[in-house]
Amino acid sequence: MAVVVPRSFRLLAELEKGQKGEGAEGCTWGLERADDITLTTWTCTIFGPPGTAYENRIYNLTIICGEQYPDRPPTVRFNTQINISPVDRHGAVNGLSTLQNWNRNYTMETILENLRREMVSPQNRRLPQPPEGTTY
Amino acid sequence: MAQQAGIPKRIEKETLKLSQEPPPGINAQPDSGNYRYFKVLMEGPEGTPYQDGLYHLELFLPEGYPMEPPKVRFLTKIYHPNIDKLGRICLDVLKDKWSPALQIRTVLLSIQALLSSPEPDDPLDTSVADHFKQNKRDAENVAREWNRTYACKS
């Protein structure tokens, strides 16, 4: 029988990885409130990759891991304004392949890495961007 | 999934014994959809600030169990120097003192014992531990108050 790691122990492992700074390059994640015993609301950052329109910018995102996570994908939105294909004009991330083809083994790190890869994709890397530091 | 190896014997035995001969003040039930995931209820030991409280915990047996220790967390908020804001527990048998000879039962009894004898010199939450070290009586009052607020819901 397959071993299924329950939601909270999965999220605690993700938290520890984030705290140790062992995550993917240019991405961080942590709990929005240090005492959120439900492990639901996460604050994340992506550092814009060099050589793109996102260079030198720090993007702040919120990820909500609901009751069904990781069986169901989390809700992801940008707080910092951004112009990029998987994100709508309100900051909601709804066109990302990781979220559309969600798999239980994916993590918040997978999502953030996927977004950072989108930033360097030919389709997005030269898009005009909103003024720096503006939020939704 | 091709391999239907079933539930490992050791886990099956432990689960059965937990329900047939539950340790005093402890109830551990496996989740209906996940035989490695247990919902635990633990009574706060008498004569401690946690007395009359009923604490919810969750326990998970990782793939490496019993070579690896179970993972356990409090779901009820508790003011204790060895338990942090997210319910994580600092206890040697859950880490380097784990041995495959120990069981779910022994781990839960150790956690219950930790409620009776906090160890502020081996803290997980340093601000709570400092409080216990500097003014035990006052810290225990806070623990009692949290116990009433979070663990004594009817």
GROMACS .gro file of C-alpha atoms in nm:
model
  290
    1MET     CA    1   0.000   0.000   0.000
    2ALA     CA    2   0.130   0.341  -0.094
    3VAL     CA    3   0.240   0.569   0.188
    4VAL     CA    4   0.039   0.892   0.184
    5VAL     CA    5   0.185   1.181   0.384
    6PRO     CA    6  -0.104   1.377   0.541
    7ARG     CA    7  -0.149   1.748   0.469
    8SER     CA    8   0.003   1.890   0.787
    9PHE     CA    9   0.318   1.676   0.793
   10ARG     CA   10   0.373   1.757   0.427
   11LEU     CA   11   0.337   2.129   0.500
   12LEU     CA   12   0.567   2.109   0.806
   13ALA     CA   13   0.832   1.950   0.583
   14GLU     CA   14   0.786   2.229   0.328
   15LEU     CA   15   0.814   2.486   0.608
   16GLU     CA   16   1.141   2.335   0.731
   17LYS     CA   17   1.289   2.330   0.385
   18GLY     CA   18   1.194   2.694   0.338
   19GLN     CA   19   1.343   2.793   0.675
   20LYS     CA   20   1.671   2.620   0.604
   21GLY     CA   21   1.700   2.816   0.282
   22GLU     CA   22   1.748   2.495   0.086
   23GLY     CA   23   1.487   2.592  -0.169
   24ALA     CA   24   1.516   2.668  -0.539
   25GLU     CA   25   1.722   2.966  -0.646
   26GLY     CA   26   1.541   3.300  -0.624
   27CYS     CA   27   1.242   3.171  -0.428
   28THR     CA   28   1.141   3.181  -0.060
   29TRP     CA   29   0.832   3.070   0.128
   30GLY     CA   30   0.712   3.074   0.488
   31LEU     CA   31   0.399   3.096   0.699
   32GLU     CA   32   0.232   3.438   0.698
   33ARG     CA   33   0.175   3.411   1.075
   34ALA     CA   34   0.424   3.212   1.283
   35ASP     CA   35   0.140   3.072   1.498
   36ASP     CA   36  -0.091   2.960   1.214
   37ILE     CA   37  -0.143   2.609   1.351
   38THR     CA   38  -0.364   2.530   1.047
   39LEU     CA   39  -0.065   2.594   0.814
   40THR     CA   40  -0.292   2.761   0.560
   41THR     CA   41  -0.160   3.102   0.454
   42TRP     CA   42   0.191   3.135   0.313
   43THR     CA   43   0.395   3.436   0.211
   44CYS     CA   44   0.636   3.379  -0.075
   45THR     CA   45   0.885   3.580  -0.275
   46ILE     CA   46   1.037   3.543  -0.618
   47PHE     CA   47   1.346   3.739  -0.715
   48GLY     CA   48   1.319   3.845  -1.078
   49PRO     CA   49   1.575   3.657  -1.289
   50PRO     CA   50   1.864   3.858  -1.437
   51GLY     CA   51   1.846   3.949  -1.803
   52THR     CA   52   1.465   3.973  -1.808
   53ALA     CA   53   1.204   4.247  -1.762
   54TYR     CA   54   1.168   4.118  -1.404
   55GLU     CA   55   1.533   4.170  -1.312
   56ASN     CA   56   1.606   4.344  -0.979
   57ARG     CA   57   1.244   4.321  -0.868
   58ILE     CA   58   1.116   4.128  -0.568
   59TYR     CA   59   0.771   3.980  -0.613
   60ASN     CA   60   0.553   3.907  -0.313
   61LEU     CA   61   0.293   3.630  -0.342
   62THR     CA   62   0.034   3.467  -0.119
   63ILE     CA   63  -0.035   3.095  -0.140
   64ILE     CA   64  -0.341   2.949   0.033
   65CYS     CA   65  -0.315   2.576   0.105
   66GLY     CA   66  -0.672   2.463   0.166
   67GLU     CA   67  -0.801   2.161   0.356
   68GLN     CA   68  -0.758   1.939   0.049
   69TYR     CA   69  -0.393   2.030  -0.016
   70PRO     CA   70  -0.187   1.854  -0.151
   71ASP     CA   71  -0.457   1.641  -0.314
   72ARG     CA   72  -0.585   1.965  -0.466
   73PRO     CA   73  -0.364   2.256  -0.577
   74PRO     CA   74  -0.337   2.567  -0.361
   75THR     CA   75  -0.463   2.915  -0.458
   76VAL     CA   76  -0.178   3.140  -0.572
   77ARG     CA   77  -0.179   3.514  -0.625
   78PHE     CA   78   0.071   3.794  -0.672
   79ASN     CA   79   0.056   4.089  -0.432
   80THR     CA   80   0.318   4.279  -0.633
   81GLN     CA   81   0.185   4.387  -0.972
   82ILE     CA   82   0.321   4.187  -1.263
   83ASN     CA   83   0.257   4.147  -1.634
   84ILE     CA   84   0.313   3.782  -1.724
   85SER     CA   85   0.107   3.523  -1.915
   86PRO     CA   86  -0.011   3.289  -1.634
   87VAL     CA   87  -0.133   3.578  -1.414
   88ASP     CA   88  -0.458   3.770  -1.467
   89ARG     CA   89  -0.499   4.148  -1.417
   90HIS     CA   90  -0.599   4.102  -1.054
   91GLY     CA   91  -0.286   3.906  -0.968
   92ALA     CA   92  -0.446   3.560  -0.963
   93VAL     CA   93  -0.227   3.283  -1.100
   94ASN     CA   94  -0.460   3.071  -1.311
   95GLY     CA   95  -0.268   2.983  -1.625
   96LEU     CA   96   0.025   2.795  -1.475
   97SER     CA   97   0.095   2.442  -1.601
   98THR     CA   98   0.194   2.318  -1.252
   99LEU     CA   99  -0.148   2.418  -1.117
  100GLN     CA  100  -0.343   2.300  -1.421
  101ASN     CA  101  -0.178   1.959  -1.423
  102TRP     CA  102  -0.152   1.931  -1.047
  103ASN     CA  103   0.011   1.624  -0.895
  104ARG     CA  104   0.023   1.538  -0.526
  105ASN     CA  105   0.403   1.539  -0.528
  106TYR     CA  106   0.418   1.905  -0.630
  107THR     CA  107   0.499   2.159  -0.361
  108MET     CA  108   0.493   2.535  -0.318
  109GLU     CA  109   0.853   2.527  -0.434
  110THR     CA  110   0.746   2.357  -0.760
  111ILE     CA  111   0.496   2.638  -0.821
  112LEU     CA  112   0.745   2.917  -0.748
  113GLU     CA  113   1.010   2.756  -0.970
  114ASN     CA  114   0.754   2.719  -1.247
  115LEU     CA  115   0.667   3.089  -1.218
  116ARG     CA  116   1.032   3.185  -1.227
  117ARG     CA  117   1.079   2.974  -1.541
  118GLU     CA  118   0.787   3.161  -1.696
  119MET     CA  119   0.974   3.486  -1.632
  120VAL     CA  120   1.262   3.374  -1.852
  121SER     CA  121   1.044   3.217  -2.124
  122PRO     CA  122   1.063   3.384  -2.470
  123GLN     CA  123   0.693   3.470  -2.438
  124ASN     CA  124   0.733   3.670  -2.116
  125ARG     CA  125   1.092   3.785  -2.072
  126ARG     CA  126   1.050   4.118  -2.257
  127LEU     CA  127   0.695   4.212  -2.155
  128PRO     CA  128   0.647   4.574  -2.036
  129GLN     CA  129   0.600   4.584  -1.660
  130PRO     CA  130   0.394   4.800  -1.419
  131PRO     CA  131   0.591   5.060  -1.218
  132GLU     CA  132   0.817   4.900  -0.960
  133GLY     CA  133   0.668   4.841  -0.613
  134THR     CA  134   0.301   4.873  -0.710
  135THR     CA  135   0.061   4.623  -0.552
  136TYR     CA  136  -0.284   4.489  -0.634
  137MET     CA  137  -0.102   0.002  -0.799
  138ALA     CA  138   0.016  -0.352  -0.864
  139GLN     CA  139   0.153  -0.437  -0.521
  140GLN     CA  140  -0.119  -0.492  -0.265
  141ALA     CA  141   0.118  -0.574   0.016
  142GLY     CA  142  -0.141  -0.469   0.273
  143ILE     CA  143  -0.076  -0.306   0.608
  144PRO     CA  144   0.261  -0.397   0.759
  145LYS     CA  145   0.213  -0.650   1.039
  146ARG     CA  146   0.382  -0.438   1.296
  147ILE     CA  147   0.153  -0.140   1.233
  148GLU     CA  148  -0.151  -0.364   1.234
  149LYS     CA  149  -0.053  -0.514   1.571
  150GLU     CA  150   0.018  -0.177   1.729
  151THR     CA  151  -0.311  -0.034   1.603
  152LEU     CA  152  -0.507  -0.325   1.741
  153LYS     CA  153  -0.338  -0.306   2.080
  154LEU     CA  154  -0.395   0.068   2.102
  155SER     CA  155  -0.769   0.018   2.065
  156GLN     CA  156  -0.793  -0.294   2.284
  157GLU     CA  157  -0.572  -0.172   2.566
  158PRO     CA  158  -0.553   0.205   2.533
  159PRO     CA  159  -0.294   0.372   2.758
  160PRO     CA  160  -0.463   0.564   3.042
  161GLY     CA  161  -0.591   0.902   2.928
  162ILE     CA  162  -0.496   0.844   2.564
  163ASN     CA  163  -0.709   0.754   2.265
  164ALA     CA  164  -0.550   0.697   1.924
  165GLN     CA  165  -0.762   0.610   1.620
  166PRO     CA  166  -0.631   0.550   1.270
  167ASP     CA  167  -0.778   0.766   0.995
  168SER     CA  168  -1.033   0.577   0.786
  169GLY     CA  169  -0.848   0.659   0.465
  170ASN     CA  170  -0.488   0.634   0.586
  171TYR     CA  171  -0.371   0.355   0.816
  172ARG     CA  172  -0.048   0.545   0.894
  173TYR     CA  173  -0.228   0.857   1.018
  174PHE     CA  174  -0.375   0.868   1.369
  175LYS     CA  175  -0.598   1.119   1.542
  176VAL     CA  176  -0.503   1.127   1.908
  177LEU     CA  177  -0.685   1.258   2.213
  178MET     CA  178  -0.479   1.308   2.528
  179GLU     CA  179  -0.603   1.411   2.870
  180GLY     CA  180  -0.389   1.665   3.050
  181PRO     CA  181  -0.225   1.488   3.347
  182GLU     CA  182  -0.366   1.558   3.693
  183GLY     CA  183  -0.173   1.795   3.913
  184THR     CA  184  -0.038   1.988   3.611
  185PRO     CA  185  -0.160   2.313   3.454
  186TYR     CA  186  -0.304   2.094   3.177
  187GLN     CA  187  -0.537   1.903   3.410
  188ASP     CA  188  -0.898   1.875   3.284
  189GLY     CA  189  -0.782   1.968   2.934
  190LEU     CA  190  -0.837   1.743   2.636
  191TYR     CA  191  -0.566   1.776   2.373
  192HIS     CA  192  -0.591   1.684   2.008
  193LEU     CA  193  -0.277   1.553   1.839
  194GLU     CA  194  -0.199   1.393   1.508
  195LEU     CA  195   0.054   1.118   1.448
  196PHE     CA  196   0.198   0.984   1.125
  197LEU     CA  197   0.410   0.676   1.064
  198PRO     CA  198   0.652   0.764   0.782
  199GLU     CA  199   0.755   0.513   0.519
  200GLY     CA  200   1.070   0.429   0.717
  201TYR     CA  201   0.879   0.337   1.035
  202PRO     CA  202   0.986   0.164   1.262
  203MET     CA  203   1.343   0.244   1.157
  204GLU     CA  204   1.235   0.610   1.164
  205PRO     CA  205   1.034   0.760   1.452
  206PRO     CA  206   0.667   0.860   1.417
  207LYS     CA  207   0.590   1.225   1.350
  208VAL     CA  208   0.363   1.384   1.610
  209ARG     CA  209   0.211   1.728   1.651
  210PHE     CA  210  -0.033   1.900   1.887
  211LEU     CA  211  -0.339   2.044   1.715
  212THR     CA  212  -0.462   2.214   2.032
  213LYS     CA  213  -0.273   2.526   2.137
  214ILE     CA  214  -0.065   2.463   2.449
  215TYR     CA  215   0.171   2.677   2.660
  216HIS     CA  216   0.468   2.450   2.722
  217PRO     CA  217   0.845   2.507   2.683
  218ASN     CA  218   0.898   2.199   2.466
  219ILE     CA  219   0.603   2.255   2.231
  220ASP     CA  220   0.608   2.537   1.981
  221LYS     CA  221   0.339   2.762   1.832
  222LEU     CA  222   0.274   2.512   1.554
  223GLY     CA  223   0.235   2.222   1.796
  224ARG     CA  224   0.572   2.067   1.716
  225ILE     CA  225   0.723   1.870   2.004
  226CYS     CA  226   1.084   1.865   2.121
  227LEU     CA  227   1.131   1.519   2.266
  228ASP     CA  228   1.439   1.297   2.243
  229VAL     CA  229   1.249   0.977   2.155
  230LEU     CA  230   1.104   1.156   1.851
  231LYS     CA  231   1.458   1.234   1.735
  232ASP     CA  232   1.798   1.085   1.821
  233LYS     CA  233   1.673   0.865   2.106
  234TRP     CA  234   1.428   0.682   1.881
  235SER     CA  235   1.470   0.306   1.866
  236PRO     CA  236   1.266   0.054   1.665
  237ALA     CA  237   1.194  -0.116   1.999
  238LEU     CA  238   0.974   0.181   2.091
  239GLN     CA  239   0.615   0.204   1.973
  240ILE     CA  240   0.332   0.447   1.911
  241ARG     CA  241   0.218   0.369   2.265
  242THR     CA  242   0.553   0.451   2.426
  243VAL     CA  243   0.582   0.772   2.225
  244LEU     CA  244   0.238   0.890   2.336
  245LEU     CA  245   0.315   0.803   2.698
  246SER     CA  246   0.641   1.000   2.672
  247ILE     CA  247   0.449   1.301   2.542
  248GLN     CA  248   0.204   1.271   2.831
  249ALA     CA  249   0.502   1.255   3.071
  250LEU     CA  250   0.648   1.565   2.907
  251LEU     CA  251   0.330   1.753   3.003
  252SER     CA  252   0.394   1.655   3.367
  253SER     CA  253   0.760   1.751   3.360
  254PRO     CA  254   0.850   2.031   3.120
  255GLU     CA  255   1.218   2.066   3.040
  256PRO     CA  256   1.288   2.437   2.999
  257ASP     CA  257   1.660   2.365   2.950
  258ASP     CA  258   1.586   2.189   2.622
  259PRO     CA  259   1.338   2.436   2.478
  260LEU     CA  260   1.167   2.452   2.145
  261ASP     CA  261   1.005   2.786   2.213
  262THR     CA  262   1.272   2.993   2.387
  263SER     CA  263   1.041   3.272   2.504
  264VAL     CA  264   0.807   3.022   2.673
  265ALA     CA  265   1.108   2.839   2.821
  266ASP     CA  266   1.253   3.163   2.960
  267HIS     CA  267   0.918   3.236   3.117
  268PHE     CA  268   0.917   2.892   3.287
  269LYS     CA  269   1.274   2.941   3.408
  270GLN     CA  270   1.233   3.295   3.537
  271ASN     CA  271   0.890   3.271   3.692
  272LYS     CA  272   0.751   2.920   3.700
  273ARG     CA  273   0.439   3.014   3.894
  274ASP     CA  274   0.345   3.287   3.647
  275ALA     CA  275   0.420   3.065   3.345
  276GLU     CA  276   0.203   2.791   3.490
  277ASN     CA  277  -0.078   3.042   3.531
  278VAL     CA  278  -0.056   3.122   3.161
  279ALA     CA  279  -0.050   2.749   3.084
  280ARG     CA  280  -0.364   2.706   3.297
  281GLU     CA  281  -0.535   2.992   3.119
  282TRP     CA  282  -0.451   2.848   2.776
  283ASN     CA  283  -0.569   2.510   2.898
  284ARG     CA  284  -0.907   2.660   2.993
  285THR     CA  285  -0.933   2.859   2.669
  286TYR     CA  286  -0.821   2.601   2.414
  287ALA     CA  287  -0.838   2.254   2.571
  288CYS     CA  288  -1.154   2.269   2.783
  289LYS     CA  289  -1.408   2.345   2.512
  290SER     CA  290  -1.720   2.149   2.587
   0.00000   0.00000   0.00000
